[in-house]
Structure formats: C-alpha cells, structure tokens
PDB file of C-alpha atoms and ligand atoms in Angstrom:
ATOM      1  CA  MET C   1       0.000   0.000   0.000  1.00 43.00           C
ATOM      2  CA  PRO C   2       1.516   3.393  -0.921  1.00 44.00           C
ATOM      3  CA  GLU C   3       2.882   5.569   1.890  1.00 42.00           C
ATOM      4  CA  VAL C   4       0.724   8.468   0.791  1.00 45.00           C
ATOM      5  CA  PHE C   5      -2.052   6.822   2.867  1.00 50.00           C
ATOM      6  CA  PHE C   6      -0.369   7.741   6.158  1.00 55.00           C
ATOM      7  CA  PRO C   7      -1.219  11.420   6.767  1.00 57.00           C
ATOM      8  CA  ARG C   8      -4.931  11.113   6.074  1.00 64.00           C
ATOM      9  CA  LEU C   9      -5.242   8.076   8.305  1.00 62.00           C
ATOM     10  CA  GLN C  10      -3.515   9.878  11.154  1.00 61.00           C
ATOM     11  CA  LYS C  11      -5.773  12.886  10.689  1.00 63.00           C
ATOM     12  CA  CYS C  12      -8.766  10.585  11.190  1.00 60.00           C
ATOM     13  CA  GLY C  13      -7.371   9.776  14.622  1.00 59.00           C
ATOM     14  CA  VAL C  14      -7.255   6.061  13.943  1.00 57.00           C
ATOM     15  CA  PRO C  15      -3.939   4.586  14.992  1.00 52.00           C
ATOM     16  CA  VAL C  16      -3.571   2.394  11.975  1.00 49.00           C
ATOM     17  CA  LYS C  17      -0.866   0.903   9.903  1.00 57.00           C
ATOM     18  CA  PRO C  18      -1.287   1.400   6.189  1.00 72.00           C
ATOM     19  CA  GLU C  19      -1.898  -2.309   5.599  1.00 92.00           C
ATOM     20  CA  LEU C  20      -5.326  -3.804   5.288  1.00 96.00           C
ATOM     21  CA  PRO C  21      -6.636  -5.447   8.483  1.00 97.00           C
ATOM     22  CA  PRO C  22      -6.618  -9.266   8.424  1.00 97.00           C
ATOM     23  CA  ARG C  23      -9.174 -10.610   5.988  1.00 96.00           C
ATOM     24  CA  GLU C  24     -11.316 -12.285   8.637  1.00 97.00           C
ATOM     25  CA  LEU C  25     -11.774  -8.900  10.323  1.00 98.00           C
ATOM     26  CA  LEU C  26     -13.064  -7.155   7.205  1.00 98.00           C
ATOM     27  CA  PRO C  27     -16.793  -6.559   6.683  1.00 98.00           C
ATOM     28  CA  ARG C  28     -18.397  -8.995   4.296  1.00 98.00           C
ATOM     29  CA  HIS C  29     -21.141  -6.519   3.472  1.00 98.00           C
ATOM     30  CA  LEU C  30     -20.274  -2.820   3.457  1.00 99.00           C
ATOM     31  CA  ALA C  31     -23.010  -0.200   3.103  1.00 99.00           C
ATOM     32  CA  ILE C  32     -22.370   3.475   2.370  1.00 99.00           C
ATOM     33  CA  ILE C  33     -24.570   6.556   2.607  1.00 99.00           C
ATOM     34  CA  MET C  34     -22.782   8.691   0.016  1.00 99.00           C
ATOM     35  CA  ASP C  35     -23.674  12.130   1.357  1.00 99.00           C
ATOM     36  CA  GLY C  36     -22.269  15.631   0.920  1.00 98.00           C
ATOM     37  CA  ASN C  37     -22.145  16.098  -2.857  1.00 98.00           C
ATOM     38  CA  GLY C  38     -24.233  19.267  -2.692  1.00 98.00           C
ATOM     39  CA  ARG C  39     -22.166  20.838   0.098  1.00 98.00           C
ATOM     40  CA  TRP C  40     -18.958  19.968  -1.727  1.00 98.00           C
ATOM     41  CA  ALA C  41     -20.114  21.913  -4.783  1.00 98.00           C
ATOM     42  CA  VAL C  42     -21.640  24.859  -2.888  1.00 98.00           C
ATOM     43  CA  LYS C  43     -18.371  25.280  -0.942  1.00 98.00           C
ATOM     44  CA  ARG C  44     -16.697  25.847  -4.291  1.00 98.00           C
ATOM     45  CA  GLY C  45     -19.366  28.193  -5.597  1.00 98.00           C
ATOM     46  CA  LEU C  46     -20.498  25.535  -8.084  1.00 98.00           C
ATOM     47  CA  PRO C  47     -23.960  24.158  -8.836  1.00 98.00           C
ATOM     48  CA  ARG C  48     -24.932  21.123  -6.720  1.00 98.00           C
ATOM     49  CA  VAL C  49     -24.975  18.848  -9.733  1.00 98.00           C
ATOM     50  CA  VAL C  50     -21.217  19.327 -10.158  1.00 98.00           C
ATOM     51  CA  GLY C  51     -20.911  17.700  -6.749  1.00 98.00           C
ATOM     52  CA  HIS C  52     -22.951  14.726  -7.926  1.00 98.00           C
ATOM     53  CA  ARG C  53     -20.654  14.324 -10.908  1.00 98.00           C
ATOM     54  CA  ALA C  54     -17.624  14.402  -8.607  1.00 98.00           C
ATOM     55  CA  GLY C  55     -19.401  11.863  -6.408  1.00 98.00           C
ATOM     56  CA  VAL C  56     -19.552   9.391  -9.282  1.00 98.00           C
ATOM     57  CA  GLU C  57     -15.747   9.543  -9.529  1.00 98.00           C
ATOM     58  CA  THR C  58     -15.496   8.666  -5.845  1.00 98.00           C
ATOM     59  CA  LEU C  59     -17.814   5.717  -6.354  1.00 98.00           C
ATOM     60  CA  ARG C  60     -15.504   4.427  -9.105  1.00 98.00           C
ATOM     61  CA  GLU C  61     -12.510   4.600  -6.803  1.00 98.00           C
ATOM     62  CA  ILE C  62     -14.277   2.976  -3.878  1.00 98.00           C
ATOM     63  CA  VAL C  63     -15.643   0.117  -5.987  1.00 98.00           C
ATOM     64  CA  LYS C  64     -12.089  -0.532  -7.174  1.00 98.00           C
ATOM     65  CA  ALA C  65     -10.788  -0.568  -3.598  1.00 98.00           C
ATOM     66  CA  CYS C  66     -13.529  -2.978  -2.513  1.00 98.00           C
ATOM     67  CA  LEU C  67     -12.633  -5.277  -5.400  1.00 98.00           C
ATOM     68  CA  GLU C  68      -8.954  -5.194  -4.509  1.00 97.00           C
ATOM     69  CA  TRP C  69      -9.569  -5.705  -0.824  1.00 97.00           C
ATOM     70  CA  GLY C  70     -11.972  -8.602  -1.196  1.00 97.00           C
ATOM     71  CA  ILE C  71     -15.173  -7.012   0.134  1.00 98.00           C
ATOM     72  CA  GLU C  72     -18.025  -9.267  -1.027  1.00 98.00           C
ATOM     73  CA  ILE C  73     -20.958  -6.850  -1.071  1.00 98.00           C
ATOM     74  CA  LEU C  74     -21.052  -3.074  -1.387  1.00 99.00           C
ATOM     75  CA  THR C  75     -24.471  -1.443  -1.040  1.00 99.00           C
ATOM     76  CA  VAL C  76     -24.519   2.272  -1.819  1.00 99.00           C
ATOM     77  CA  TYR C  77     -27.345   4.704  -1.174  1.00 99.00           C
ATOM     78  CA  ALA C  78     -27.637   6.611  -4.444  1.00 98.00           C
ATOM     79  CA  PHE C  79     -31.200   7.944  -4.378  1.00 99.00           C
ATOM     80  CA  SER C  80     -33.798   7.794  -1.611  1.00 99.00           C
ATOM     81  CA  THR C  81     -37.592   7.698  -1.855  1.00 98.00           C
ATOM     82  CA  GLU C  82     -37.445  11.219  -0.364  1.00 98.00           C
ATOM     83  CA  ASN C  83     -34.936  12.622  -2.854  1.00 98.00           C
ATOM     84  CA  TRP C  84     -37.769  13.254  -5.373  1.00 98.00           C
ATOM     85  CA  LYS C  85     -38.513  16.352  -3.267  1.00 98.00           C
ATOM     86  CA  ARG C  86     -35.436  18.070  -4.720  1.00 98.00           C
ATOM     87  CA  PRO C  87     -35.640  20.550  -7.597  1.00 98.00           C
ATOM     88  CA  ARG C  88     -36.558  18.963 -10.894  1.00 98.00           C
ATOM     89  CA  GLU C  89     -33.187  19.765 -12.559  1.00 97.00           C
ATOM     90  CA  GLU C  90     -31.271  18.101  -9.744  1.00 98.00           C
ATOM     91  CA  VAL C  91     -33.394  14.957  -9.888  1.00 98.00           C
ATOM     92  CA  ASP C  92     -33.082  14.862 -13.687  1.00 98.00           C
ATOM     93  CA  THR C  93     -29.308  15.196 -13.481  1.00 98.00           C
ATOM     94  CA  LEU C  94     -29.091  12.429 -10.895  1.00 98.00           C
ATOM     95  CA  MET C  95     -31.070  10.124 -13.184  1.00 98.00           C
ATOM     96  CA  GLU C  96     -28.888  11.081 -16.162  1.00 98.00           C
ATOM     97  CA  LEU C  97     -25.768  10.398 -14.124  1.00 98.00           C
ATOM     98  CA  LEU C  98     -27.113   6.960 -13.264  1.00 98.00           C
ATOM     99  CA  VAL C  99     -27.699   6.156 -16.932  1.00 98.00           C
ATOM    100  CA  GLU C 100     -24.274   7.521 -17.849  1.00 98.00           C
ATOM    101  CA  TYR C 101     -22.578   5.555 -15.085  1.00 98.00           C
ATOM    102  CA  LEU C 102     -24.187   2.313 -16.197  1.00 98.00           C
ATOM    103  CA  GLN C 103     -23.451   2.942 -19.879  1.00 98.00           C
ATOM    104  CA  LYS C 104     -19.830   3.845 -19.234  1.00 98.00           C
ATOM    105  CA  GLU C 105     -18.971   1.430 -16.448  1.00 98.00           C
ATOM    106  CA  ALA C 106     -20.977  -1.748 -16.990  1.00 98.00           C
ATOM    107  CA  ASP C 107     -18.493  -3.348 -19.390  1.00 98.00           C
ATOM    108  CA  GLU C 108     -15.491  -2.535 -17.233  1.00 98.00           C
ATOM    109  CA  LEU C 109     -17.260  -3.696 -14.067  1.00 98.00           C
ATOM    110  CA  HIS C 110     -18.189  -6.893 -15.872  1.00 98.00           C
ATOM    111  CA  ARG C 111     -14.566  -7.437 -16.881  1.00 98.00           C
ATOM    112  CA  GLN C 112     -13.515  -6.989 -13.252  1.00 97.00           C
ATOM    113  CA  GLY C 113     -16.004  -9.593 -12.048  1.00 98.00           C
ATOM    114  CA  VAL C 114     -18.512  -7.207 -10.464  1.00 98.00           C
ATOM    115  CA  LYS C 115     -22.150  -8.210 -10.306  1.00 98.00           C
ATOM    116  CA  ILE C 116     -24.485  -5.222 -10.454  1.00 98.00           C
ATOM    117  CA  GLY C 117     -27.639  -5.341  -8.365  1.00 98.00           C
ATOM    118  CA  ALA C 118     -30.257  -2.786  -7.356  1.00 98.00           C
ATOM    119  CA  ILE C 119     -32.703  -2.338  -4.497  1.00 98.00           C
ATOM    120  CA  GLY C 120     -35.626   0.059  -4.258  1.00 98.00           C
ATOM    121  CA  ARG C 121     -38.816   0.804  -6.158  1.00 98.00           C
ATOM    122  CA  LEU C 122     -37.025   0.511  -9.465  1.00 98.00           C
ATOM    123  CA  TYR C 123     -40.255   0.594 -11.512  1.00 98.00           C
ATOM    124  CA  GLU C 124     -40.663   4.277 -10.559  1.00 98.00           C
ATOM    125  CA  LEU C 125     -37.327   5.254 -12.106  1.00 98.00           C
ATOM    126  CA  PRO C 126     -37.276   6.820 -15.594  1.00 98.00           C
ATOM    127  CA  GLU C 127     -37.617   4.137 -18.273  1.00 98.00           C
ATOM    128  CA  LYS C 128     -34.165   4.746 -19.646  1.00 98.00           C
ATOM    129  CA  ALA C 129     -32.616   4.174 -16.239  1.00 98.00           C
ATOM    130  CA  GLN C 130     -34.642   0.984 -15.837  1.00 98.00           C
ATOM    131  CA  ARG C 131     -33.455  -0.274 -19.218  1.00 98.00           C
ATOM    132  CA  GLU C 132     -29.786   0.400 -18.469  1.00 98.00           C
ATOM    133  CA  LEU C 133     -30.110  -1.201 -15.066  1.00 98.00           C
ATOM    134  CA  MET C 134     -31.685  -4.302 -16.567  1.00 98.00           C
ATOM    135  CA  ARG C 135     -28.952  -4.505 -19.180  1.00 98.00           C
ATOM    136  CA  ALA C 136     -26.179  -4.098 -16.597  1.00 98.00           C
ATOM    137  CA  LYS C 137     -27.784  -6.664 -14.310  1.00 98.00           C
ATOM    138  CA  GLU C 138     -28.126  -9.222 -17.082  1.00 98.00           C
ATOM    139  CA  LEU C 139     -24.600  -8.624 -18.347  1.00 98.00           C
ATOM    140  CA  THR C 140     -23.042  -9.106 -14.913  1.00 98.00           C
ATOM    141  CA  ALA C 141     -25.444 -11.671 -13.454  1.00 98.00           C
ATOM    142  CA  ARG C 142     -22.899 -14.486 -13.257  1.00 98.00           C
ATOM    143  CA  ASN C 143     -20.064 -12.467 -11.711  1.00 98.00           C
ATOM    144  CA  ARG C 144     -19.024 -13.390  -8.202  1.00 98.00           C
ATOM    145  CA  LYS C 145     -16.138 -11.151  -7.130  1.00 98.00           C
ATOM    146  CA  LEU C 146     -18.095  -8.216  -5.751  1.00 98.00           C
ATOM    147  CA  LEU C 147     -21.797  -7.449  -5.640  1.00 98.00           C
ATOM    148  CA  LEU C 148     -22.320  -3.745  -6.243  1.00 98.00           C
ATOM    149  CA  ASN C 149     -25.795  -3.130  -4.960  1.00 98.00           C
ATOM    150  CA  LEU C 150     -27.266   0.254  -5.954  1.00 99.00           C
ATOM    151  CA  ALA C 151     -30.014   1.603  -3.682  1.00 99.00           C
ATOM    152  CA  LEU C 152     -32.175   3.591  -6.093  1.00 99.00           C
ATOM    153  CA  ASN C 153     -35.501   5.099  -5.155  1.00 99.00           C
ATOM    154  CA  TYR C 154     -34.850   3.127  -1.994  1.00 99.00           C
ATOM    155  CA  GLY C 155     -36.545   3.714   1.347  1.00 99.00           C
ATOM    156  CA  GLY C 156     -36.364   1.389   4.324  1.00 99.00           C
ATOM    157  CA  ARG C 157     -40.012   2.095   5.125  1.00 98.00           C
ATOM    158  CA  ALA C 158     -41.150   1.555   1.538  1.00 99.00           C
ATOM    159  CA  GLU C 159     -39.262  -1.732   1.591  1.00 99.00           C
ATOM    160  CA  LEU C 160     -41.136  -2.851   4.719  1.00 98.00           C
ATOM    161  CA  VAL C 161     -44.473  -1.800   3.219  1.00 98.00           C
ATOM    162  CA  ASP C 162     -43.675  -3.737   0.030  1.00 98.00           C
ATOM    163  CA  ALA C 163     -42.633  -6.766   2.074  1.00 98.00           C
ATOM    164  CA  CYS C 164     -45.862  -6.644   4.126  1.00 98.00           C
ATOM    165  CA  CYS C 165     -47.983  -6.473   0.968  1.00 98.00           C
ATOM    166  CA  ALA C 166     -46.146  -9.428  -0.534  1.00 98.00           C
ATOM    167  CA  VAL C 167     -46.557 -11.412   2.680  1.00 98.00           C
ATOM    168  CA  VAL C 168     -50.303 -10.689   2.821  1.00 98.00           C
ATOM    169  CA  ARG C 169     -50.680 -11.664  -0.839  1.00 98.00           C
ATOM    170  CA  ASP C 170     -48.953 -14.991  -0.222  1.00 98.00           C
ATOM    171  CA  VAL C 171     -51.072 -15.638   2.872  1.00 98.00           C
ATOM    172  CA  LEU C 172     -54.275 -14.940   0.906  1.00 98.00           C
ATOM    173  CA  ARG C 173     -53.085 -17.245  -1.893  1.00 98.00           C
ATOM    174  CA  GLY C 174     -52.425 -19.967   0.644  1.00 98.00           C
ATOM    175  CA  LYS C 175     -48.687 -19.988  -0.086  1.00 98.00           C
ATOM    176  CA  LEU C 176     -47.747 -18.883   3.425  1.00 98.00           C
ATOM    177  CA  ARG C 177     -49.263 -19.562   6.853  1.00 98.00           C
ATOM    178  CA  VAL C 178     -49.456 -16.707   9.365  1.00 98.00           C
ATOM    179  CA  GLU C 179     -48.042 -18.920  12.110  1.00 98.00           C
ATOM    180  CA  ASP C 180     -44.952 -19.556   9.975  1.00 98.00           C
ATOM    181  CA  ILE C 181     -44.027 -15.873   9.721  1.00 98.00           C
ATOM    182  CA  ASP C 182     -40.873 -15.097  11.646  1.00 98.00           C
ATOM    183  CA  GLU C 183     -37.845 -12.843  11.160  1.00 98.00           C
ATOM    184  CA  ARG C 184     -36.260 -15.198   8.667  1.00 98.00           C
ATOM    185  CA  VAL C 185     -39.446 -15.328   6.573  1.00 98.00           C
ATOM    186  CA  LEU C 186     -39.979 -11.559   6.651  1.00 98.00           C
ATOM    187  CA  ASN C 187     -36.329 -11.079   5.718  1.00 98.00           C
ATOM    188  CA  SER C 188     -36.893 -13.195   2.624  1.00 98.00           C
ATOM    189  CA  TYR C 189     -39.517 -10.692   1.412  1.00 98.00           C
ATOM    190  CA  LEU C 190     -37.148  -7.710   1.543  1.00 98.00           C
ATOM    191  CA  TYR C 191     -35.314  -6.294  -1.502  1.00 98.00           C
ATOM    192  CA  THR C 192     -32.150  -7.647   0.129  1.00 98.00           C
ATOM    193  CA  ALA C 193     -33.450 -11.220   0.381  1.00 98.00           C
ATOM    194  CA  GLY C 194     -30.582 -13.670   0.310  1.00 98.00           C
ATOM    195  CA  LEU C 195     -27.967 -11.111   1.328  1.00 98.00           C
ATOM    196  CA  PRO C 196     -26.292 -10.997   4.730  1.00 98.00           C
ATOM    197  CA  ASP C 197     -26.995  -7.860   6.789  1.00 98.00           C
ATOM    198  CA  PRO C 198     -24.478  -5.047   6.368  1.00 99.00           C
ATOM    199  CA  ASP C 199     -21.579  -5.431   8.797  1.00 98.00           C
ATOM    200  CA  LEU C 200     -20.433  -1.844   8.506  1.00 99.00           C
ATOM    201  CA  LEU C 201     -22.355   1.283   7.516  1.00 99.00           C
ATOM    202  CA  ILE C 202     -20.319   4.327   6.539  1.00 99.00           C
ATOM    203  CA  ARG C 203     -21.947   7.735   6.269  1.00 99.00           C
ATOM    204  CA  THR C 204     -19.974  10.603   4.793  1.00 98.00           C
ATOM    205  CA  ALA C 205     -20.582  14.328   5.384  1.00 98.00           C
ATOM    206  CA  GLY C 206     -21.157  14.018   9.119  1.00 98.00           C
ATOM    207  CA  GLU C 207     -24.906  13.577   9.520  1.00 98.00           C
ATOM    208  CA  MET C 208     -25.711  11.190  12.396  1.00 98.00           C
ATOM    209  CA  ARG C 209     -28.824   9.590  10.946  1.00 98.00           C
ATOM    210  CA  PHE C 210     -30.022   6.744   8.763  1.00 98.00           C
ATOM    211  CA  SER C 211     -32.174   8.814   6.396  1.00 98.00           C
ATOM    212  CA  ASN C 212     -34.365   5.753   5.758  1.00 99.00           C
ATOM    213  CA  PHE C 213     -31.505   3.460   4.706  1.00 99.00           C
ATOM    214  CA  LEU C 214     -31.607  -0.284   5.435  1.00 99.00           C
ATOM    215  CA  LEU C 215     -33.663   0.172   8.599  1.00 98.00           C
ATOM    216  CA  TRP C 216     -34.398  -3.508   9.177  1.00 98.00           C
ATOM    217  CA  GLN C 217     -31.032  -4.787   7.983  1.00 98.00           C
ATOM    218  CA  SER C 218     -28.977  -2.379  10.124  1.00 98.00           C
ATOM    219  CA  ALA C 219     -30.233  -3.704  13.476  1.00 98.00           C
ATOM    220  CA  TYR C 220     -26.710  -4.808  14.447  1.00 98.00           C
ATOM    221  CA  THR C 221     -24.632  -3.004  11.861  1.00 98.00           C
ATOM    222  CA  GLU C 222     -21.549  -1.108  13.030  1.00 98.00           C
ATOM    223  CA  LEU C 223     -21.730   2.610  12.230  1.00 98.00           C
ATOM    224  CA  TRP C 224     -18.898   4.837  11.094  1.00 98.00           C
ATOM    225  CA  VAL C 225     -19.558   8.493  10.333  1.00 98.00           C
ATOM    226  CA  THR C 226     -16.940  10.803   8.862  1.00 98.00           C
ATOM    227  CA  PRO C 227     -17.149  14.564   8.257  1.00 98.00           C
ATOM    228  CA  VAL C 228     -15.415  14.024   4.895  1.00 98.00           C
ATOM    229  CA  LEU C 229     -17.778  14.904   2.031  1.00 98.00           C
ATOM    230  CA  TRP C 230     -18.416  12.074  -0.438  1.00 99.00           C
ATOM    231  CA  PRO C 231     -16.526  13.670  -3.377  1.00 98.00           C
ATOM    232  CA  ASP C 232     -13.472  14.014  -1.072  1.00 98.00           C
ATOM    233  CA  PHE C 233     -13.738  10.458   0.290  1.00 98.00           C
ATOM    234  CA  ARG C 234     -10.716   8.371  -0.749  1.00 98.00           C
ATOM    235  CA  ARG C 235      -9.641   4.786  -0.303  1.00 97.00           C
ATOM    236  CA  GLU C 236      -7.520   5.916   2.641  1.00 97.00           C
ATOM    237  CA  ASP C 237     -10.728   7.030   4.388  1.00 98.00           C
ATOM    238  CA  LEU C 238     -12.256   3.650   3.670  1.00 98.00           C
ATOM    239  CA  LEU C 239      -9.138   2.044   5.063  1.00 98.00           C
ATOM    240  CA  ALA C 240      -9.501   4.086   8.256  1.00 97.00           C
ATOM    241  CA  ALA C 241     -13.096   2.860   8.577  1.00 98.00           C
ATOM    242  CA  LEU C 242     -12.025  -0.743   8.011  1.00 98.00           C
ATOM    243  CA  HIS C 243      -9.376  -0.478  10.718  1.00 97.00           C
ATOM    244  CA  ASP C 244     -11.852   1.014  13.158  1.00 98.00           C
ATOM    245  CA  TYR C 245     -14.326  -1.752  12.341  1.00 98.00           C
ATOM    246  CA  ALA C 246     -11.670  -4.431  12.784  1.00 98.00           C
ATOM    247  CA  ARG C 247     -11.066  -3.276  16.378  1.00 97.00           C
ATOM    248  CA  ARG C 248     -14.692  -3.449  17.430  1.00 98.00           C
ATOM    249  CA  GLU C 249     -16.326  -6.174  19.436  1.00 97.00           C
ATOM    250  CA  ARG C 250     -19.676  -7.193  18.006  1.00 98.00           C
ATOM    251  CA  ARG C 251     -21.886  -8.738  20.641  1.00 98.00           C
ATOM    252  CA  PHE C 252     -25.347  -8.901  19.057  1.00 98.00           C
ATOM    253  CA  GLY C 253     -26.898  -8.527  22.479  1.00 98.00           C
ATOM    254  CA  GLY C 254     -24.893 -11.339  24.003  1.00 98.00           C
ATOM    255  CA  ILE C 255     -21.817 -11.163  26.215  1.00 96.00           C
ATOM    256  CA  LYS C 256     -18.294 -12.054  25.363  1.00 85.00           C
TER     257      LYS C 256
HETATM  258  C1  IPE Q 301     -25.813  12.869  -1.579  1.00 95.04           C
HETATM  259  O1  IPE Q 301     -25.392  14.191  -1.570  1.00 95.04           O
HETATM  260  C2  IPE Q 301     -26.343  12.434  -2.916  1.00 95.04           C
HETATM  261  C3  IPE Q 301     -27.812  12.280  -2.960  1.00 95.04           C
HETATM  262  C4  IPE Q 301     -28.611  12.425  -1.953  1.00 95.04           C
HETATM  263  C5  IPE Q 301     -28.377  11.920  -4.228  1.00 95.04           C
HETATM  264  P1  IPE Q 301     -26.386  15.378  -1.258  1.00 95.04           P
HETATM  265  O2  IPE Q 301     -26.938  15.901  -2.540  1.00 95.04           O
HETATM  266  O3  IPE Q 301     -27.404  14.983  -0.261  1.00 95.04           O
HETATM  267  O4  IPE Q 301     -25.385  16.433  -0.637  1.00 95.04           O
HETATM  268  P2  IPE Q 301     -25.665  17.424   0.566  1.00 95.04           P
HETATM  269  O5  IPE Q 301     -26.091  16.594   1.725  1.00 95.04           O
HETATM  270  O6  IPE Q 301     -26.738  18.360   0.126  1.00 95.04           O
HETATM  271  O7  IPE Q 301     -24.368  18.097   0.792  1.00 95.04           O
HETATM  272  C1  IPE Q 302     -29.408  10.260   2.064  1.00 95.04           C
HETATM  273  O1  IPE Q 302     -28.935  11.542   2.000  1.00 95.04           O
HETATM  274  C2  IPE Q 302     -29.713   9.747   0.690  1.00 95.04           C
HETATM  275  C3  IPE Q 302     -28.565   9.478  -0.166  1.00 95.04           C
HETATM  276  C4  IPE Q 302     -27.319   9.636   0.174  1.00 95.04           C
HETATM  277  C5  IPE Q 302     -28.882   8.994  -1.461  1.00 95.04           C
HETATM  278  P1  IPE Q 302     -29.890  12.820   2.105  1.00 95.04           P
HETATM  279  O2  IPE Q 302     -29.023  13.989   1.869  1.00 95.04           O
HETATM  280  O3  IPE Q 302     -31.048  12.653   1.212  1.00 95.04           O
HETATM  281  O4  IPE Q 302     -30.379  12.738   3.608  1.00 95.04           O
HETATM  282  P2  IPE Q 302     -30.885  13.881   4.595  1.00 95.04           P
HETATM  283  O5  IPE Q 302     -31.914  14.686   3.871  1.00 95.04           O
HETATM  284  O6  IPE Q 302     -29.695  14.709   4.955  1.00 95.04           O
HETATM  285  O7  IPE Q 302     -31.400  13.133   5.776  1.00 95.04           O
HETATM  286 MG1   MG Q 303     -27.426  15.087   1.773  1.00 95.04          MG
END
C-alpha cells in the first residue's frame, strides 16, 4: 500500500498501519450513505450537480478498492424515496448520471467480475434508467467477485411496506401460513433477500442519521460516520473505517 495513505489516516485519529486489516476482520457486506455532494459543490461556488458528478468519480474509486480488498458486497445509497422532493433539474441530473454511469462502467465492471444489483422501487425510475439497469444486471449476473448493490428510489419504510404487501398476498393465496411468519421469513420478502446484513455502515458528510436506509437490515450493523464529504472520500478514508471496524467487538446482544 503506498505511503501516501499515512497522513490522512492519522488525521482521522485512527492509529492504523497502512496495511489492510486481516481478511477475517473485514466486513463482508459494506453499506455506504454517500452524502455531501451538494455541500462539496456549494463550498466551491459551483452548482450542486457538479458535486454529484464528482461523487460518481469517488464511487468508481471505492468500488475498485472494494474489489482489490476482497469485500463481497457493497451497497450504496444513491437515491432515496425522499430525494424526489429536490428541484426537478437536480433529480433529472441524478437520473442522467445513473444512466451515464451504467453505460460507461458496466463493461469494465463486468470485466472486473462485479455483479451489479439494485434495491428500491425501481419501476418508478425513468424508463431509460430501468433499461440500463436491466442490461447491466443481465450482463453481470454471473459475476461473483463483488456485488455492487445500488439503492435507487430506496426507502427502508417503503421496503417494509412492500414486504408486508407481498406477505399478505402470499397468505391470501395460501402460499404462506401466518403462524410460519418469523424474522427469517420476513427477511426473505425484503429487496435484500438472500444477502447478509451489512456489517459496517459508513456515512460521509457528518450527519448522524439513517435517512431511511436499510432500517431492518442495520439492526446490528456497526456505524462509522466521517465529516469528509463524499466527493473528497478516498480509499484511505475507507481504510480508516475498516481499521476502526476491525477493532470493534460485536456482541449482538450477548456477552463475550
Ligand atoms: C448525496 O449528496 C447524494 C444524494 C442524496 C443523491 P447530497 O446531494 O445529499 O449532498 P448534501 O447533503 O446536500 O451536501
Ligand atoms: C441520504 O442523504 C440519501 C442518499 C445519500 C442517497 P440525504 O441527503 O437525502 O439525507 P438527509 O436529507 O440529509 O437526511
Ligand atoms: Mg445530503
């Protein structure tokens, strides 16, 4: 690992060596709330959308780091069910950036062994975005190195509502018995069915909240919040988070 990683790690106050923590101490599933694009741009006197564009570059770098470091699943919050409240031009740009990202990156991600997935109410996205997503998902469906899971028009509450509706439908159809519903069954109705819960949730730009992200799945997820804005987030910041995570004791309500 290059020495250039040192100063930033020290600034984060994490007494780390520049090497990656041992593999068994790395998160299997990493989730990121990529926040702060707007503030990054405004600080520079630029329109917010410039920050979103810069944020896409960061995503590229972080996906690469996850691939190199053997993270199995990376779930990134790209657009929430509440983000539709933003000005029309900003929403349009975000959707265009999604299409552009998929068009430009899908082949390269495929070559690197990345499987692209998506969670959220995808059918409410613009048709073009849905088409590109479908194409990218099909292209990369058999890849196993890293699952890049894009949370798009995602809301933890919407996900629970959708799961409840699906459960009720299956009960009415006689496919599921009420007395058989437990946490495992409900989990299998979520967008994230089949995936392990996130081990580590990183939020950039300092806000200490979930903003409707993975509410059910984060019950025992380790949190790591950094003031660094998403466009400024680098692999050295991710490394600092991984080191902090590696030192934690996860108890899941039990005792050591
Ligand atoms: C995160 O950055 C990206 C999306 C929510 C799509 P923001 O746009 O929320 O940036 P801030 O929080 O306003 O700085
Ligand atoms: C969360 O960030 C959503 C994404 C990063 C996509 P927001 O910027 O929308 O969250 P709030 O409004 O600060 O809670
Ligand atoms: Mg924000």
